[in-house]
PDB file of C-alpha atoms and ligand atoms in Angstrom:
ATOM      1  CA  MET A   1     -76.439 126.823  43.009  1.00  0.00           C
ATOM      2  CA  THR A   2     -73.093 125.040  44.021  1.00  0.00           C
ATOM      3  CA  SER A   3     -72.683 121.412  43.368  1.00  0.00           C
ATOM      4  CA  GLN A   4     -69.968 119.295  44.970  1.00  0.00           C
ATOM      5  CA  ARG A   5     -68.467 115.960  44.225  1.00  0.00           C
ATOM      6  CA  ILE A   6     -65.941 113.825  46.053  1.00  0.00           C
ATOM      7  CA  GLY A   7     -63.400 111.345  44.510  1.00  0.00           C
ATOM      8  CA  ILE A   8     -61.087 108.725  45.946  1.00  0.00           C
ATOM      9  CA  GLY A   9     -57.818 107.503  44.583  1.00  0.00           C
ATOM     10  CA  HIS A  10     -55.383 104.719  45.817  1.00  0.00           C
ATOM     11  CA  ASP A  11     -52.032 103.685  44.428  1.00  0.00           C
ATOM     12  CA  ARG A  12     -49.324 101.121  45.294  1.00  0.00           C
ATOM     13  CA  HIS A  13     -45.961 100.518  43.781  1.00  0.00           C
ATOM     14  CA  ARG A  14     -43.257  98.049  44.634  1.00  0.00           C
ATOM     15  CA  LEU A  15     -40.028  99.117  46.293  1.00  0.00           C
ATOM     16  CA  VAL A  16     -36.635  98.161  44.397  1.00  0.00           C
ATOM     17  CA  GLU A  17     -33.129  99.258  44.553  1.00  0.00           C
ATOM     18  CA  GLY A  18     -31.720 101.442  42.198  1.00  0.00           C
ATOM     19  CA  ARG A  19     -34.792 103.822  41.749  1.00  0.00           C
ATOM     20  CA  PRO A  20     -35.059 107.406  43.149  1.00  0.00           C
ATOM     21  CA  LEU A  21     -37.763 107.838  45.476  1.00  0.00           C
ATOM     22  CA  VAL A  22     -40.276 110.507  44.628  1.00  0.00           C
ATOM     23  CA  LEU A  23     -43.327 111.083  46.811  1.00  0.00           C
ATOM     24  CA  GLY A  24     -45.742 114.061  45.993  1.00  0.00           C
ATOM     25  CA  GLY A  25     -43.185 115.515  43.653  1.00  0.00           C
ATOM     26  CA  VAL A  26     -40.362 115.632  46.246  1.00  0.00           C
ATOM     27  CA  ARG A  27     -37.194 113.619  45.818  1.00  0.00           C
ATOM     28  CA  ILE A  28     -36.435 111.724  49.223  1.00  0.00           C
ATOM     29  CA  ASP A  29     -33.307 110.157  50.100  1.00  0.00           C
ATOM     30  CA  HIS A  30     -33.696 106.471  50.606  1.00  0.00           C
ATOM     31  CA  THR A  31     -31.777 103.091  49.860  1.00  0.00           C
ATOM     32  CA  HIS A  32     -34.889 101.985  47.562  1.00  0.00           C
ATOM     33  CA  GLY A  33     -37.154 103.661  45.133  1.00  0.00           C
ATOM     34  CA  LEU A  34     -40.526 102.903  43.577  1.00  0.00           C
ATOM     35  CA  GLU A  35     -40.683 100.714  40.424  1.00  0.00           C
ATOM     36  CA  GLY A  36     -42.902 101.985  37.585  1.00  0.00           C
ATOM     37  CA  HIS A  37     -43.268 103.103  34.117  1.00  0.00           C
ATOM     38  CA  SER A  38     -43.395 106.731  35.074  1.00  0.00           C
ATOM     39  CA  ASP A  39     -41.415 108.098  38.144  1.00  0.00           C
ATOM     40  CA  ALA A  40     -43.802 106.050  40.109  1.00  0.00           C
ATOM     41  CA  ASP A  41     -45.099 108.668  42.386  1.00  0.00           C
ATOM     42  CA  ILE A  42     -47.734 106.947  44.365  1.00  0.00           C
ATOM     43  CA  VAL A  43     -49.069 110.288  45.816  1.00  0.00           C
ATOM     44  CA  LEU A  44     -49.436 112.105  42.661  1.00  0.00           C
ATOM     45  CA  HIS A  45     -51.054 109.125  40.943  1.00  0.00           C
ATOM     46  CA  ALA A  46     -53.578 108.559  43.781  1.00  0.00           C
ATOM     47  CA  LEU A  47     -54.244 112.325  43.830  1.00  0.00           C
ATOM     48  CA  THR A  48     -54.787 112.216  39.902  1.00  0.00           C
ATOM     49  CA  ASP A  49     -57.281 109.538  40.247  1.00  0.00           C
ATOM     50  CA  ALA A  50     -59.081 111.333  43.077  1.00  0.00           C
ATOM     51  CA  LEU A  51     -59.374 114.372  41.112  1.00  0.00           C
ATOM     52  CA  LEU A  52     -60.495 112.503  38.040  1.00  0.00           C
ATOM     53  CA  GLY A  53     -62.966 110.417  39.960  1.00  0.00           C
ATOM     54  CA  ALA A  54     -64.509 113.309  41.492  1.00  0.00           C
ATOM     55  CA  ALA A  55     -65.248 114.947  38.180  1.00  0.00           C
ATOM     56  CA  GLY A  56     -66.394 111.680  36.618  1.00  0.00           C
ATOM     57  CA  LEU A  57     -63.367 111.590  34.219  1.00  0.00           C
ATOM     58  CA  GLY A  58     -62.232 107.965  34.411  1.00  0.00           C
ATOM     59  CA  ASP A  59     -58.815 107.149  35.607  1.00  0.00           C
ATOM     60  CA  ILE A  60     -55.051 107.944  35.192  1.00  0.00           C
ATOM     61  CA  GLY A  61     -54.805 104.529  33.064  1.00  0.00           C
ATOM     62  CA  ASP A  62     -57.353 106.085  30.448  1.00  0.00           C
ATOM     63  CA  LEU A  63     -55.338 109.451  30.195  1.00  0.00           C
ATOM     64  CA  PHE A  64     -51.785 108.125  30.316  1.00  0.00           C
ATOM     65  CA  PRO A  65     -51.452 104.430  29.344  1.00  0.00           C
ATOM     66  CA  ASP A  66     -48.304 102.806  30.635  1.00  0.00           C
ATOM     67  CA  THR A  67     -47.937 101.195  27.411  1.00  0.00           C
ATOM     68  CA  GLU A  68     -47.178 104.651  25.798  1.00  0.00           C
ATOM     69  CA  ALA A  69     -43.498 105.411  25.283  1.00  0.00           C
ATOM     70  CA  GLU A  70     -43.999 108.975  25.944  1.00  0.00           C
ATOM     71  CA  ASN A  71     -45.060 107.944  29.740  1.00  0.00           C
ATOM     72  CA  LYS A  72     -41.886 106.325  30.436  1.00  0.00           C
ATOM     73  CA  GLY A  73     -39.953 107.969  33.173  1.00  0.00           C
ATOM     74  CA  ARG A  74     -42.501 110.667  33.048  1.00  0.00           C
ATOM     75  CA  ASP A  75     -42.631 113.215  35.895  1.00  0.00           C
ATOM     76  CA  SER A  76     -46.085 112.556  37.558  1.00  0.00           C
ATOM     77  CA  VAL A  77     -46.516 116.270  38.014  1.00  0.00           C
ATOM     78  CA  ASP A  78     -47.620 116.376  34.234  1.00  0.00           C
ATOM     79  CA  PHE A  79     -50.622 113.807  35.324  1.00  0.00           C
ATOM     80  CA  VAL A  80     -51.681 116.166  37.968  1.00  0.00           C
ATOM     81  CA  ARG A  81     -51.422 119.206  35.850  1.00  0.00           C
ATOM     82  CA  GLU A  82     -53.481 117.480  33.248  1.00  0.00           C
ATOM     83  CA  ALA A  83     -56.239 116.469  35.501  1.00  0.00           C
ATOM     84  CA  VAL A  84     -56.466 119.987  36.994  1.00  0.00           C
ATOM     85  CA  THR A  85     -56.714 121.426  33.495  1.00  0.00           C
ATOM     86  CA  MET A  86     -59.726 119.096  32.617  1.00  0.00           C
ATOM     87  CA  LEU A  87     -61.360 119.927  35.929  1.00  0.00           C
ATOM     88  CA  ARG A  88     -61.032 123.804  35.096  1.00  0.00           C
ATOM     89  CA  SER A  89     -62.415 123.288  31.576  1.00  0.00           C
ATOM     90  CA  GLY A  90     -65.402 121.632  33.383  1.00  0.00           C
ATOM     91  CA  ARG A  91     -65.546 124.682  35.602  1.00  0.00           C
ATOM     92  CA  TRP A  92     -64.783 122.634  38.675  1.00  0.00           C
ATOM     93  CA  SER A  93     -62.451 124.023  41.531  1.00  0.00           C
ATOM     94  CA  ILE A  94     -60.780 121.973  44.236  1.00  0.00           C
ATOM     95  CA  VAL A  95     -62.215 122.540  47.582  1.00  0.00           C
ATOM     96  CA  ASN A  96     -59.549 120.209  49.528  1.00  0.00           C
ATOM     97  CA  VAL A  97     -57.654 117.011  49.528  1.00  0.00           C
ATOM     98  CA  ASP A  98     -56.596 114.687  52.058  1.00  0.00           C
ATOM     99  CA  MET A  99     -53.979 112.030  51.636  1.00  0.00           C
ATOM    100  CA  THR A 100     -52.557 109.053  53.622  1.00  0.00           C
ATOM    101  CA  LEU A 101     -49.170 107.745  52.808  1.00  0.00           C
ATOM    102  CA  PHE A 102     -48.213 104.152  53.861  1.00  0.00           C
ATOM    103  CA  ALA A 103     -44.422 103.648  54.200  1.00  0.00           C
ATOM    104  CA  GLN A 104     -42.521 101.528  56.659  1.00  0.00           C
ATOM    105  CA  GLU A 105     -39.226 103.316  56.017  1.00  0.00           C
ATOM    106  CA  PRO A 106     -38.002 105.963  55.793  1.00  0.00           C
ATOM    107  CA  LYS A 107     -39.650 107.935  58.486  1.00  0.00           C
ATOM    108  CA  LEU A 108     -41.879 110.576  56.522  1.00  0.00           C
ATOM    109  CA  GLY A 109     -42.855 112.858  59.352  1.00  0.00           C
ATOM    110  CA  VAL A 110     -40.107 115.219  58.510  1.00  0.00           C
ATOM    111  CA  HIS A 111     -41.244 115.459  54.893  1.00  0.00           C
ATOM    112  CA  LYS A 112     -44.842 115.952  55.416  1.00  0.00           C
ATOM    113  CA  GLN A 113     -44.778 119.792  55.259  1.00  0.00           C
ATOM    114  CA  THR A 114     -42.464 119.880  52.052  1.00  0.00           C
ATOM    115  CA  ILE A 115     -44.861 117.525  50.316  1.00  0.00           C
ATOM    116  CA  ARG A 116     -47.934 119.242  51.369  1.00  0.00           C
ATOM    117  CA  ALA A 117     -46.428 122.679  50.249  1.00  0.00           C
ATOM    118  CA  ARG A 118     -45.444 121.157  46.756  1.00  0.00           C
ATOM    119  CA  ILE A 119     -48.827 119.695  46.280  1.00  0.00           C
ATOM    120  CA  ALA A 120     -50.799 122.814  47.291  1.00  0.00           C
ATOM    121  CA  GLU A 121     -48.537 124.880  44.799  1.00  0.00           C
ATOM    122  CA  LEU A 122     -49.285 122.262  42.107  1.00  0.00           C
ATOM    123  CA  LEU A 123     -53.085 122.537  42.856  1.00  0.00           C
ATOM    124  CA  GLY A 124     -53.038 126.220  43.269  1.00  0.00           C
ATOM    125  CA  LEU A 125     -54.542 125.823  46.804  1.00  0.00           C
ATOM    126  CA  ASP A 126     -53.595 127.237  50.183  1.00  0.00           C
ATOM    127  CA  PRO A 127     -51.715 124.676  52.189  1.00  0.00           C
ATOM    128  CA  ASN A 128     -54.498 124.372  54.772  1.00  0.00           C
ATOM    129  CA  ARG A 129     -56.587 122.825  51.969  1.00  0.00           C
ATOM    130  CA  VAL A 130     -53.945 119.994  51.327  1.00  0.00           C
ATOM    131  CA  ASN A 131     -53.431 117.523  54.287  1.00  0.00           C
ATOM    132  CA  LEU A 132     -51.045 114.490  54.317  1.00  0.00           C
ATOM    133  CA  LYS A 133     -50.805 111.871  56.861  1.00  0.00           C
ATOM    134  CA  ALA A 134     -47.985 109.442  57.163  1.00  0.00           C
ATOM    135  CA  LYS A 135     -48.453 105.687  58.495  1.00  0.00           C
ATOM    136  CA  THR A 136     -46.194 102.800  58.641  1.00  0.00           C
ATOM    137  CA  GLY A 137     -47.244  99.207  57.837  1.00  0.00           C
ATOM    138  CA  GLU A 138     -46.814  98.195  61.589  1.00  0.00           C
ATOM    139  CA  ARG A 139     -44.143  95.799  60.128  1.00  0.00           C
ATOM    140  CA  VAL A 140     -46.812  93.390  58.590  1.00  0.00           C
ATOM    141  CA  GLY A 141     -48.078  93.069  55.206  1.00  0.00           C
ATOM    142  CA  VAL A 142     -46.525  94.397  51.972  1.00  0.00           C
ATOM    143  CA  VAL A 143     -45.993  97.926  53.335  1.00  0.00           C
ATOM    144  CA  GLY A 144     -44.582  96.606  56.747  1.00  0.00           C
ATOM    145  CA  ARG A 145     -42.128  94.255  55.177  1.00  0.00           C
ATOM    146  CA  GLU A 146     -41.041  97.224  52.910  1.00  0.00           C
ATOM    147  CA  GLU A 147     -42.095  95.419  49.560  1.00  0.00           C
ATOM    148  CA  ALA A 148     -44.346  98.474  48.589  1.00  0.00           C
ATOM    149  CA  MET A 149     -45.739 101.694  49.451  1.00  0.00           C
ATOM    150  CA  ASP A 150     -49.362 102.584  49.299  1.00  0.00           C
ATOM    151  CA  CYS A 151     -51.154 105.907  49.108  1.00  0.00           C
ATOM    152  CA  GLN A 152     -54.902 106.927  49.479  1.00  0.00           C
ATOM    153  CA  VAL A 153     -56.166 110.453  48.605  1.00  0.00           C
ATOM    154  CA  ILE A 154     -59.654 111.862  48.772  1.00  0.00           C
ATOM    155  CA  ALA A 155     -60.668 115.163  47.027  1.00  0.00           C
ATOM    156  CA  LEU A 156     -63.717 117.312  47.243  1.00  0.00           C
ATOM    157  CA  ILE A 157     -64.521 119.564  44.132  1.00  0.00           C
ATOM    158  CA  GLU A 158     -67.151 122.086  43.486  1.00  0.00           C
ATOM    159  CA  GLN A 159     -68.949 124.003  40.689  1.00  0.00           C
ATOM    160  CA  GLU A 160     -70.767 127.178  40.929  1.00  0.00           C
TER     161      GLU A 160
HETATM  162 MG1   MG B 201     -49.372 104.461  39.763  1.00  0.00          MG
END
């Protein structure tokens, strides 16, 4: 008997000058970066929340409070790795993840395959189980005005 669960994650960080832009564990050249306590990688934060949500394990803030000094400037890859470890100890495996990244600039189409491959490697999945879509903000709202970037992730997990 196989049981399956789905989880959803969303994240938003503000764009500021003087910070590196890291999306899905990949450093991307841009004039601005995302502001946050950790490296502010919205893709990995939304992914962590989707995985934790699917397994009923709470959220990223429960695991890695932004009030803790050890999480300052932290590589968000650690958050994903910890979520994957928790899923494995509950005998959950990941079926697939689908992600939508919202950014007005820079154009992310050229980075999609790199980010996808990086996340597939992190999750130990074939890249065809990891999908990434890039959207702009149509020049309206906080994304369109380049004040922030957003990311949405949905994940399916299963347990034999
Ligand atoms: Mg975040």
